[in-house]
Amino acid sequence: MAKLIYKPKMSLGEQAYVPAIASGLKLTMGRFFNNVFAAHKKDASGNKLLRRGDIDTVDYPEEKRVYPPRFRGVHRLTHRMDGSPRCVACLCCSTACPAQCIRIEAAEYPEGDPRHGYERYPKVFVIDELRCIFCGFCVEACPCDAIRMDSGLHMPPSTQRAHFLFNKEMLMAIPGADGTFETANPRHEPGDATHPGVDREHSH
Ligand code: SF4
Ligand code: SF4
């Protein structure tokens, strides 16, 4: 059975909506001017004087918020102790990347290098930071702690597409938020006495 719903009675003012619009504008403009004036009020130490109800804003880019430790920023490629990339060009990160924005070309270490025949290195490593969705899957997929997003940086704005293509040299020139290029995770190189795996001497 249908239920009848009667239209509520509205006064002329309510039907015109003008008082409601004026009331909404008063609230909005009140907040707006509060925040404009609050942004310029500072105490003796130069800190902003914010009041309850003000919006806490920062004058970016001169002023920046401190990002939390797990903030996913622009990628970096971590270094070994000798300054070469930790990356072994296994392609796990580019395979896991849902945005398909990592391109790697693997190469062999030269004859005579203890890593020759064990590990490869990335001759080309490019990330398209504009296409990246900052999911962190590449970091999770890496077996070598070779790629990280702990730089604490986000992409600088640019109008040029090419500025978002970060190559190996650029990725290796970005330090972590702590200012270092290595990681705390130990790494045992092939040929080292501490190398725990199978090598040429221990393969039988
Ligand atoms: S953060 Fe995600 S989208 Fe960006 S490169 Fe890594 S896997 Fe790809
Ligand atoms: S960054 Fe890590 S996952 Fe990606 S290719 Fe290098 S070693 Fe493999």
JSON list of C-alpha atoms and ligand atoms in Angstrom, two decimals:
[
{"chain": "A", "resi": 1, "resn": "MET", "atom": "CA", "xyz": [0.00, 0.00, 0.00]},
{"chain": "A", "resi": 2, "resn": "ALA", "atom": "CA", "xyz": [1.38, 3.38, -0.99]},
{"chain": "A", "resi": 3, "resn": "LYS", "atom": "CA", "xyz": [2.38, 5.73, 1.80]},
{"chain": "A", "resi": 4, "resn": "LEU", "atom": "CA", "xyz": [1.41, 9.36, 1.32]},
{"chain": "A", "resi": 5, "resn": "ILE", "atom": "CA", "xyz": [4.06, 11.89, 2.17]},
{"chain": "A", "resi": 6, "resn": "TYR", "atom": "CA", "xyz": [2.96, 15.47, 2.50]},
{"chain": "A", "resi": 7, "resn": "LYS", "atom": "CA", "xyz": [5.17, 18.32, 1.43]},
{"chain": "A", "resi": 8, "resn": "PRO", "atom": "CA", "xyz": [6.23, 20.32, 4.53]},
{"chain": "A", "resi": 9, "resn": "LYS", "atom": "CA", "xyz": [4.91, 23.85, 4.69]},
{"chain": "A", "resi": 10, "resn": "MET", "atom": "CA", "xyz": [7.58, 26.44, 3.95]},
{"chain": "A", "resi": 11, "resn": "SER", "atom": "CA", "xyz": [7.48, 30.16, 4.59]},
{"chain": "A", "resi": 12, "resn": "LEU", "atom": "CA", "xyz": [8.05, 32.62, 1.77]},
{"chain": "A", "resi": 13, "resn": "GLY", "atom": "CA", "xyz": [11.61, 33.24, 3.00]},
{"chain": "A", "resi": 14, "resn": "GLU", "atom": "CA", "xyz": [12.37, 29.51, 3.02]},
{"chain": "A", "resi": 15, "resn": "GLN", "atom": "CA", "xyz": [10.98, 29.09, -0.46]},
{"chain": "A", "resi": 16, "resn": "ALA", "atom": "CA", "xyz": [13.15, 31.95, -1.74]},
{"chain": "A", "resi": 17, "resn": "TYR", "atom": "CA", "xyz": [16.30, 30.25, -0.30]},
{"chain": "A", "resi": 18, "resn": "VAL", "atom": "CA", "xyz": [17.92, 33.68, 0.02]},
{"chain": "A", "resi": 19, "resn": "PRO", "atom": "CA", "xyz": [18.29, 33.66, 3.86]},
{"chain": "A", "resi": 20, "resn": "ALA", "atom": "CA", "xyz": [19.82, 30.15, 3.71]},
{"chain": "A", "resi": 21, "resn": "ILE", "atom": "CA", "xyz": [22.25, 31.22, 1.00]},
{"chain": "A", "resi": 22, "resn": "ALA", "atom": "CA", "xyz": [23.22, 34.34, 2.98]},
{"chain": "A", "resi": 23, "resn": "SER", "atom": "CA", "xyz": [23.75, 32.26, 6.11]},
{"chain": "A", "resi": 24, "resn": "GLY", "atom": "CA", "xyz": [25.99, 29.82, 4.23]},
{"chain": "A", "resi": 25, "resn": "LEU", "atom": "CA", "xyz": [27.99, 32.66, 2.68]},
{"chain": "A", "resi": 26, "resn": "LYS", "atom": "CA", "xyz": [28.42, 34.29, 6.08]},
{"chain": "A", "resi": 27, "resn": "LEU", "atom": "CA", "xyz": [29.94, 31.11, 7.47]},
{"chain": "A", "resi": 28, "resn": "THR", "atom": "CA", "xyz": [32.18, 30.56, 4.43]},
{"chain": "A", "resi": 29, "resn": "MET", "atom": "CA", "xyz": [33.42, 34.14, 4.25]},
{"chain": "A", "resi": 30, "resn": "GLY", "atom": "CA", "xyz": [33.94, 34.23, 8.03]},
{"chain": "A", "resi": 31, "resn": "ARG", "atom": "CA", "xyz": [36.25, 31.19, 7.76]},
{"chain": "A", "resi": 32, "resn": "PHE", "atom": "CA", "xyz": [37.97, 32.67, 4.72]},
{"chain": "A", "resi": 33, "resn": "PHE", "atom": "CA", "xyz": [38.85, 35.98, 6.38]},
{"chain": "A", "resi": 34, "resn": "ASN", "atom": "CA", "xyz": [39.82, 34.21, 9.61]},
{"chain": "A", "resi": 35, "resn": "ASN", "atom": "CA", "xyz": [42.34, 32.15, 7.71]},
{"chain": "A", "resi": 36, "resn": "VAL", "atom": "CA", "xyz": [43.65, 35.04, 5.61]},
{"chain": "A", "resi": 37, "resn": "PHE", "atom": "CA", "xyz": [44.39, 37.08, 8.74]},
{"chain": "A", "resi": 38, "resn": "ALA", "atom": "CA", "xyz": [45.59, 34.07, 10.75]},
{"chain": "A", "resi": 39, "resn": "ALA", "atom": "CA", "xyz": [48.15, 33.27, 8.05]},
{"chain": "A", "resi": 40, "resn": "HIS", "atom": "CA", "xyz": [49.90, 36.58, 8.72]},
{"chain": "A", "resi": 41, "resn": "LYS", "atom": "CA", "xyz": [49.79, 36.55, 12.51]},
{"chain": "A", "resi": 42, "resn": "LYS", "atom": "CA", "xyz": [52.98, 35.32, 14.12]},
{"chain": "A", "resi": 43, "resn": "ASP", "atom": "CA", "xyz": [54.28, 35.25, 17.66]},
{"chain": "A", "resi": 44, "resn": "ALA", "atom": "CA", "xyz": [57.63, 36.70, 18.80]},
{"chain": "A", "resi": 45, "resn": "SER", "atom": "CA", "xyz": [59.45, 33.55, 17.62]},
{"chain": "A", "resi": 46, "resn": "GLY", "atom": "CA", "xyz": [57.91, 33.74, 14.15]},
{"chain": "A", "resi": 47, "resn": "ASN", "atom": "CA", "xyz": [55.48, 30.85, 14.67]},
{"chain": "A", "resi": 48, "resn": "LYS", "atom": "CA", "xyz": [52.01, 31.21, 13.23]},
{"chain": "A", "resi": 49, "resn": "LEU", "atom": "CA", "xyz": [49.28, 32.10, 15.68]},
{"chain": "A", "resi": 50, "resn": "LEU", "atom": "CA", "xyz": [46.46, 29.75, 14.86]},
{"chain": "A", "resi": 51, "resn": "ARG", "atom": "CA", "xyz": [43.16, 29.75, 16.66]},
{"chain": "A", "resi": 52, "resn": "ARG", "atom": "CA", "xyz": [40.56, 27.08, 17.06]},
{"chain": "A", "resi": 53, "resn": "GLY", "atom": "CA", "xyz": [38.69, 26.79, 13.77]},
{"chain": "A", "resi": 54, "resn": "ASP", "atom": "CA", "xyz": [41.53, 28.19, 11.66]},
{"chain": "A", "resi": 55, "resn": "ILE", "atom": "CA", "xyz": [42.88, 25.99, 8.92]},
{"chain": "A", "resi": 56, "resn": "ASP", "atom": "CA", "xyz": [46.47, 24.96, 9.61]},
{"chain": "A", "resi": 57, "resn": "THR", "atom": "CA", "xyz": [48.25, 25.87, 6.38]},
{"chain": "A", "resi": 58, "resn": "VAL", "atom": "CA", "xyz": [51.92, 26.11, 5.44]},
{"chain": "A", "resi": 59, "resn": "ASP", "atom": "CA", "xyz": [53.56, 28.51, 3.00]},
{"chain": "A", "resi": 60, "resn": "TYR", "atom": "CA", "xyz": [54.73, 25.83, 0.59]},
{"chain": "A", "resi": 61, "resn": "PRO", "atom": "CA", "xyz": [57.36, 25.55, -0.88]},
{"chain": "A", "resi": 62, "resn": "GLU", "atom": "CA", "xyz": [59.31, 27.81, 1.51]},
{"chain": "A", "resi": 63, "resn": "GLU", "atom": "CA", "xyz": [57.75, 25.94, 4.43]},
{"chain": "A", "resi": 64, "resn": "LYS", "atom": "CA", "xyz": [57.33, 22.18, 4.35]},
{"chain": "A", "resi": 65, "resn": "ARG", "atom": "CA", "xyz": [55.61, 19.69, 6.58]},
{"chain": "A", "resi": 66, "resn": "VAL", "atom": "CA", "xyz": [57.68, 16.92, 8.12]},
{"chain": "A", "resi": 67, "resn": "TYR", "atom": "CA", "xyz": [56.65, 13.75, 6.36]},
{"chain": "A", "resi": 68, "resn": "PRO", "atom": "CA", "xyz": [56.10, 10.58, 8.39]},
{"chain": "A", "resi": 69, "resn": "PRO", "atom": "CA", "xyz": [58.90, 7.99, 8.26]},
{"chain": "A", "resi": 70, "resn": "ARG", "atom": "CA", "xyz": [56.89, 5.68, 5.99]},
{"chain": "A", "resi": 71, "resn": "PHE", "atom": "CA", "xyz": [56.08, 8.39, 3.45]},
{"chain": "A", "resi": 72, "resn": "ARG", "atom": "CA", "xyz": [56.61, 7.03, -0.08]},
{"chain": "A", "resi": 73, "resn": "GLY", "atom": "CA", "xyz": [58.64, 9.63, -1.91]},
{"chain": "A", "resi": 74, "resn": "VAL", "atom": "CA", "xyz": [60.62, 9.70, -5.12]},
{"chain": "A", "resi": 75, "resn": "HIS", "atom": "CA", "xyz": [62.54, 6.47, -5.65]},
{"chain": "A", "resi": 76, "resn": "ARG", "atom": "CA", "xyz": [66.24, 6.01, -5.10]},
{"chain": "A", "resi": 77, "resn": "LEU", "atom": "CA", "xyz": [68.62, 3.19, -6.00]},
{"chain": "A", "resi": 78, "resn": "THR", "atom": "CA", "xyz": [70.73, 2.21, -3.02]},
{"chain": "A", "resi": 79, "resn": "HIS", "atom": "CA", "xyz": [74.51, 1.75, -3.18]},
{"chain": "A", "resi": 80, "resn": "ARG", "atom": "CA", "xyz": [76.92, -1.00, -2.20]},
{"chain": "A", "resi": 81, "resn": "MET", "atom": "CA", "xyz": [79.93, -0.05, -0.09]},
{"chain": "A", "resi": 82, "resn": "ASP", "atom": "CA", "xyz": [81.98, 0.47, -3.28]},
{"chain": "A", "resi": 83, "resn": "GLY", "atom": "CA", "xyz": [79.37, 2.86, -4.68]},
{"chain": "A", "resi": 84, "resn": "SER", "atom": "CA", "xyz": [77.97, 0.49, -7.32]},
{"chain": "A", "resi": 85, "resn": "PRO", "atom": "CA", "xyz": [74.21, -0.21, -7.37]},
{"chain": "A", "resi": 86, "resn": "ARG", "atom": "CA", "xyz": [72.87, -2.95, -5.11]},
{"chain": "A", "resi": 87, "resn": "CYS", "atom": "CA", "xyz": [70.44, -3.78, -7.90]},
{"chain": "A", "resi": 88, "resn": "VAL", "atom": "CA", "xyz": [71.12, -7.13, -9.59]},
{"chain": "A", "resi": 89, "resn": "ALA", "atom": "CA", "xyz": [68.75, -6.41, -12.49]},
{"chain": "A", "resi": 90, "resn": "CYS", "atom": "CA", "xyz": [66.46, -9.31, -11.60]},
{"chain": "A", "resi": 91, "resn": "LEU", "atom": "CA", "xyz": [63.42, -7.42, -12.98]},
{"chain": "A", "resi": 92, "resn": "CYS", "atom": "CA", "xyz": [61.24, -8.31, -9.96]},
{"chain": "A", "resi": 93, "resn": "CYS", "atom": "CA", "xyz": [60.32, -4.64, -9.45]},
{"chain": "A", "resi": 94, "resn": "SER", "atom": "CA", "xyz": [59.42, -3.99, -13.07]},
{"chain": "A", "resi": 95, "resn": "THR", "atom": "CA", "xyz": [57.38, -7.21, -13.13]},
{"chain": "A", "resi": 96, "resn": "ALA", "atom": "CA", "xyz": [55.50, -6.26, -9.97]},
{"chain": "A", "resi": 97, "resn": "CYS", "atom": "CA", "xyz": [54.89, -2.67, -11.06]},
{"chain": "A", "resi": 98, "resn": "PRO", "atom": "CA", "xyz": [51.17, -2.29, -11.90]},
{"chain": "A", "resi": 99, "resn": "ALA", "atom": "CA", "xyz": [51.81, 0.95, -13.78]},
{"chain": "A", "resi": 100, "resn": "GLN", "atom": "CA", "xyz": [54.55, -0.62, -15.92]},
{"chain": "A", "resi": 101, "resn": "CYS", "atom": "CA", "xyz": [56.70, 2.42, -15.42]},
{"chain": "A", "resi": 102, "resn": "ILE", "atom": "CA", "xyz": [60.08, 0.78, -14.76]},
{"chain": "A", "resi": 103, "resn": "ARG", "atom": "CA", "xyz": [62.42, -0.15, -17.59]},
{"chain": "A", "resi": 104, "resn": "ILE", "atom": "CA", "xyz": [65.59, -2.12, -16.92]},
{"chain": "A", "resi": 105, "resn": "GLU", "atom": "CA", "xyz": [68.27, -3.42, -19.23]},
{"chain": "A", "resi": 106, "resn": "ALA", "atom": "CA", "xyz": [70.49, -5.98, -17.54]},
{"chain": "A", "resi": 107, "resn": "ALA", "atom": "CA", "xyz": [74.21, -6.43, -18.22]},
{"chain": "A", "resi": 108, "resn": "GLU", "atom": "CA", "xyz": [76.97, -8.79, -17.04]},
{"chain": "A", "resi": 109, "resn": "TYR", "atom": "CA", "xyz": [79.83, -7.63, -14.85]},
{"chain": "A", "resi": 110, "resn": "PRO", "atom": "CA", "xyz": [83.11, -7.83, -16.78]},
{"chain": "A", "resi": 111, "resn": "GLU", "atom": "CA", "xyz": [85.41, -10.87, -16.66]},
{"chain": "A", "resi": 112, "resn": "GLY", "atom": "CA", "xyz": [87.57, -10.76, -13.56]},
{"chain": "A", "resi": 113, "resn": "ASP", "atom": "CA", "xyz": [84.93, -9.04, -11.41]},
{"chain": "A", "resi": 114, "resn": "PRO", "atom": "CA", "xyz": [84.01, -11.46, -8.59]},
{"chain": "A", "resi": 115, "resn": "ARG", "atom": "CA", "xyz": [80.35, -10.80, -9.37]},
{"chain": "A", "resi": 116, "resn": "HIS", "atom": "CA", "xyz": [80.75, -11.99, -12.97]},
{"chain": "A", "resi": 117, "resn": "GLY", "atom": "CA", "xyz": [78.57, -15.04, -13.49]},
{"chain": "A", "resi": 118, "resn": "TYR", "atom": "CA", "xyz": [76.69, -14.53, -10.19]},
{"chain": "A", "resi": 119, "resn": "GLU", "atom": "CA", "xyz": [74.92, -11.25, -10.48]},
{"chain": "A", "resi": 120, "resn": "ARG", "atom": "CA", "xyz": [74.06, -8.77, -13.16]},
{"chain": "A", "resi": 121, "resn": "TYR", "atom": "CA", "xyz": [73.73, -5.03, -12.93]},
{"chain": "A", "resi": 122, "resn": "PRO", "atom": "CA", "xyz": [71.29, -2.57, -14.52]},
{"chain": "A", "resi": 123, "resn": "LYS", "atom": "CA", "xyz": [72.90, -0.97, -17.56]},
{"chain": "A", "resi": 124, "resn": "VAL", "atom": "CA", "xyz": [69.67, 1.03, -17.95]},
{"chain": "A", "resi": 125, "resn": "PHE", "atom": "CA", "xyz": [67.22, 1.72, -15.15]},
{"chain": "A", "resi": 126, "resn": "VAL", "atom": "CA", "xyz": [64.48, 4.25, -15.80]},
{"chain": "A", "resi": 127, "resn": "ILE", "atom": "CA", "xyz": [61.39, 5.06, -13.76]},
{"chain": "A", "resi": 128, "resn": "ASP", "atom": "CA", "xyz": [58.62, 7.21, -15.16]},
{"chain": "A", "resi": 129, "resn": "GLU", "atom": "CA", "xyz": [57.70, 9.08, -11.99]},
{"chain": "A", "resi": 130, "resn": "LEU", "atom": "CA", "xyz": [54.71, 10.70, -13.68]},
{"chain": "A", "resi": 131, "resn": "ARG", "atom": "CA", "xyz": [53.16, 7.36, -14.47]},
{"chain": "A", "resi": 132, "resn": "CYS", "atom": "CA", "xyz": [54.04, 5.86, -11.07]},
{"chain": "A", "resi": 133, "resn": "ILE", "atom": "CA", "xyz": [51.13, 5.48, -8.66]},
{"chain": "A", "resi": 134, "resn": "PHE", "atom": "CA", "xyz": [53.44, 5.31, -5.61]},
{"chain": "A", "resi": 135, "resn": "CYS", "atom": "CA", "xyz": [52.06, 1.96, -4.52]},
{"chain": "A", "resi": 136, "resn": "GLY", "atom": "CA", "xyz": [55.43, 0.74, -3.22]},
{"chain": "A", "resi": 137, "resn": "PHE", "atom": "CA", "xyz": [55.13, -2.70, -4.85]},
{"chain": "A", "resi": 138, "resn": "CYS", "atom": "CA", "xyz": [58.57, -2.32, -6.44]},
{"chain": "A", "resi": 139, "resn": "VAL", "atom": "CA", "xyz": [60.15, -1.77, -3.02]},
{"chain": "A", "resi": 140, "resn": "GLU", "atom": "CA", "xyz": [58.33, -4.79, -1.59]},
{"chain": "A", "resi": 141, "resn": "ALA", "atom": "CA", "xyz": [59.30, -6.97, -4.57]},
{"chain": "A", "resi": 142, "resn": "CYS", "atom": "CA", "xyz": [63.02, -6.19, -4.47]},
{"chain": "A", "resi": 143, "resn": "PRO", "atom": "CA", "xyz": [65.05, -9.06, -2.95]},
{"chain": "A", "resi": 144, "resn": "CYS", "atom": "CA", "xyz": [68.15, -6.87, -2.52]},
{"chain": "A", "resi": 145, "resn": "ASP", "atom": "CA", "xyz": [66.87, -3.74, -0.79]},
{"chain": "A", "resi": 146, "resn": "ALA", "atom": "CA", "xyz": [68.09, -2.00, -3.91]},
{"chain": "A", "resi": 147, "resn": "ILE", "atom": "CA", "xyz": [65.15, 0.30, -4.55]},
{"chain": "A", "resi": 148, "resn": "ARG", "atom": "CA", "xyz": [63.60, 2.47, -1.89]},
{"chain": "A", "resi": 149, "resn": "MET", "atom": "CA", "xyz": [61.07, 5.27, -1.61]},
{"chain": "A", "resi": 150, "resn": "ASP", "atom": "CA", "xyz": [62.43, 6.71, 1.64]},
{"chain": "A", "resi": 151, "resn": "SER", "atom": "CA", "xyz": [63.93, 9.82, 0.03]},
{"chain": "A", "resi": 152, "resn": "GLY", "atom": "CA", "xyz": [61.38, 12.05, 1.78]},
{"chain": "A", "resi": 153, "resn": "LEU", "atom": "CA", "xyz": [60.97, 13.94, -1.51]},
{"chain": "A", "resi": 154, "resn": "HIS", "atom": "CA", "xyz": [58.02, 14.29, -3.77]},
{"chain": "A", "resi": 155, "resn": "MET", "atom": "CA", "xyz": [58.26, 15.07, -7.44]},
{"chain": "A", "resi": 156, "resn": "PRO", "atom": "CA", "xyz": [59.07, 18.71, -8.14]},
{"chain": "A", "resi": 157, "resn": "PRO", "atom": "CA", "xyz": [56.45, 20.24, -10.43]},
{"chain": "A", "resi": 158, "resn": "SER", "atom": "CA", "xyz": [57.32, 20.57, -14.08]},
{"chain": "A", "resi": 159, "resn": "THR", "atom": "CA", "xyz": [55.56, 21.23, -17.34]},
{"chain": "A", "resi": 160, "resn": "GLN", "atom": "CA", "xyz": [57.96, 19.01, -19.26]},
{"chain": "A", "resi": 161, "resn": "ARG", "atom": "CA", "xyz": [57.27, 15.32, -19.65]},
{"chain": "A", "resi": 162, "resn": "ALA", "atom": "CA", "xyz": [60.97, 14.45, -19.87]},
{"chain": "A", "resi": 163, "resn": "HIS", "atom": "CA", "xyz": [61.63, 15.81, -16.36]},
{"chain": "A", "resi": 164, "resn": "PHE", "atom": "CA", "xyz": [59.69, 12.91, -14.88]},
{"chain": "A", "resi": 165, "resn": "LEU", "atom": "CA", "xyz": [61.91, 10.22, -16.41]},
{"chain": "A", "resi": 166, "resn": "PHE", "atom": "CA", "xyz": [64.49, 9.38, -13.76]},
{"chain": "A", "resi": 167, "resn": "ASN", "atom": "CA", "xyz": [67.44, 7.35, -15.06]},
{"chain": "A", "resi": 168, "resn": "LYS", "atom": "CA", "xyz": [69.93, 5.24, -13.12]},
{"chain": "A", "resi": 169, "resn": "GLU", "atom": "CA", "xyz": [72.36, 8.09, -12.47]},
{"chain": "A", "resi": 170, "resn": "MET", "atom": "CA", "xyz": [69.57, 10.33, -11.14]},
{"chain": "A", "resi": 171, "resn": "LEU", "atom": "CA", "xyz": [68.11, 7.57, -8.99]},
{"chain": "A", "resi": 172, "resn": "MET", "atom": "CA", "xyz": [71.52, 6.78, -7.53]},
{"chain": "A", "resi": 173, "resn": "ALA", "atom": "CA", "xyz": [72.19, 10.45, -6.78]},
{"chain": "A", "resi": 174, "resn": "ILE", "atom": "CA", "xyz": [69.17, 10.68, -4.45]},
{"chain": "A", "resi": 175, "resn": "PRO", "atom": "CA", "xyz": [70.00, 9.95, -0.79]},
{"chain": "A", "resi": 176, "resn": "GLY", "atom": "CA", "xyz": [67.60, 8.55, 1.76]},
{"chain": "A", "resi": 177, "resn": "ALA", "atom": "CA", "xyz": [65.90, 10.94, 4.17]},
{"chain": "A", "resi": 178, "resn": "ASP", "atom": "CA", "xyz": [68.77, 10.21, 6.59]},
{"chain": "A", "resi": 179, "resn": "GLY", "atom": "CA", "xyz": [71.26, 11.54, 4.03]},
{"chain": "A", "resi": 180, "resn": "THR", "atom": "CA", "xyz": [72.92, 8.19, 3.28]},
{"chain": "A", "resi": 181, "resn": "PHE", "atom": "CA", "xyz": [73.05, 6.21, 0.03]},
{"chain": "A", "resi": 182, "resn": "GLU", "atom": "CA", "xyz": [73.46, 2.74, 1.54]},
{"chain": "A", "resi": 183, "resn": "THR", "atom": "CA", "xyz": [71.04, 0.78, 3.70]},
{"chain": "A", "resi": 184, "resn": "ALA", "atom": "CA", "xyz": [71.45, -0.79, 7.12]},
{"chain": "A", "resi": 185, "resn": "ASN", "atom": "CA", "xyz": [70.79, -4.26, 5.69]},
{"chain": "A", "resi": 186, "resn": "PRO", "atom": "CA", "xyz": [74.01, -6.26, 5.39]},
{"chain": "A", "resi": 187, "resn": "ARG", "atom": "CA", "xyz": [75.18, -7.33, 1.97]},
{"chain": "A", "resi": 188, "resn": "HIS", "atom": "CA", "xyz": [77.65, -10.15, 1.35]},
{"chain": "A", "resi": 189, "resn": "GLU", "atom": "CA", "xyz": [79.36, -9.85, -2.00]},
{"chain": "A", "resi": 190, "resn": "PRO", "atom": "CA", "xyz": [80.30, -12.90, -4.09]},
{"chain": "A", "resi": 191, "resn": "GLY", "atom": "CA", "xyz": [84.00, -13.50, -3.41]},
{"chain": "A", "resi": 192, "resn": "ASP", "atom": "CA", "xyz": [83.80, -12.17, 0.18]},
{"chain": "A", "resi": 193, "resn": "ALA", "atom": "CA", "xyz": [84.69, -14.58, 2.99]},
{"chain": "A", "resi": 194, "resn": "THR", "atom": "CA", "xyz": [81.32, -13.73, 4.56]},
{"chain": "A", "resi": 195, "resn": "HIS", "atom": "CA", "xyz": [79.36, -14.70, 1.43]},
{"chain": "A", "resi": 196, "resn": "PRO", "atom": "CA", "xyz": [76.90, -17.31, 2.72]},
{"chain": "A", "resi": 197, "resn": "GLY", "atom": "CA", "xyz": [75.84, -18.83, -0.60]},
{"chain": "A", "resi": 198, "resn": "VAL", "atom": "CA", "xyz": [77.25, -21.18, -3.19]},
{"chain": "A", "resi": 199, "resn": "ASP", "atom": "CA", "xyz": [80.21, -19.73, -5.03]},
{"chain": "A", "resi": 200, "resn": "ARG", "atom": "CA", "xyz": [82.91, -21.11, -7.33]},
{"chain": "A", "resi": 201, "resn": "GLU", "atom": "CA", "xyz": [84.77, -22.67, -4.39]},
{"chain": "A", "resi": 202, "resn": "HIS", "atom": "CA", "xyz": [81.67, -24.20, -2.75]},
{"chain": "A", "resi": 203, "resn": "SER", "atom": "CA", "xyz": [79.62, -25.48, -5.63]},
{"chain": "A", "resi": 204, "resn": "HIS", "atom": "CA", "xyz": [80.33, -29.22, -5.21]},
{"chain": "B", "resi": 1, "resn": "SF4", "atom": "S1", "xyz": [55.65, 2.60, -6.66]},
{"chain": "B", "resi": 1, "resn": "SF4", "atom": "FE1", "xyz": [54.26, 1.18, -7.73]},
{"chain": "B", "resi": 1, "resn": "SF4", "atom": "S2", "xyz": [53.76, 2.22, -9.64]},
{"chain": "B", "resi": 1, "resn": "SF4", "atom": "FE2", "xyz": [55.55, 3.27, -8.79]},
{"chain": "B", "resi": 1, "resn": "SF4", "atom": "S3", "xyz": [57.32, 2.28, -9.78]},
{"chain": "B", "resi": 1, "resn": "SF4", "atom": "FE3", "xyz": [56.93, 1.21, -7.84]},
{"chain": "B", "resi": 1, "resn": "SF4", "atom": "S4", "xyz": [55.57, -0.52, -8.37]},
{"chain": "B", "resi": 1, "resn": "SF4", "atom": "FE4", "xyz": [55.53, 0.94, -10.07]},
{"chain": "B", "resi": 2, "resn": "SF4", "atom": "S1", "xyz": [65.70, -2.85, -8.00]},
{"chain": "B", "resi": 2, "resn": "SF4", "atom": "FE1", "xyz": [65.57, -4.80, -6.91]},
{"chain": "B", "resi": 2, "resn": "SF4", "atom": "S2", "xyz": [63.78, -5.84, -7.84]},
{"chain": "B", "resi": 2, "resn": "SF4", "atom": "FE2", "xyz": [64.38, -4.19, -9.24]},
{"chain": "B", "resi": 2, "resn": "SF4", "atom": "S3", "xyz": [65.71, -5.19, -10.71]},
{"chain": "B", "resi": 2, "resn": "SF4", "atom": "FE3", "xyz": [67.01, -4.29, -9.10]},
{"chain": "B", "resi": 2, "resn": "SF4", "atom": "S4", "xyz": [67.34, -5.98, -7.64]},
{"chain": "B", "resi": 2, "resn": "SF4", "atom": "FE4", "xyz": [65.59, -6.57, -8.93]}
]
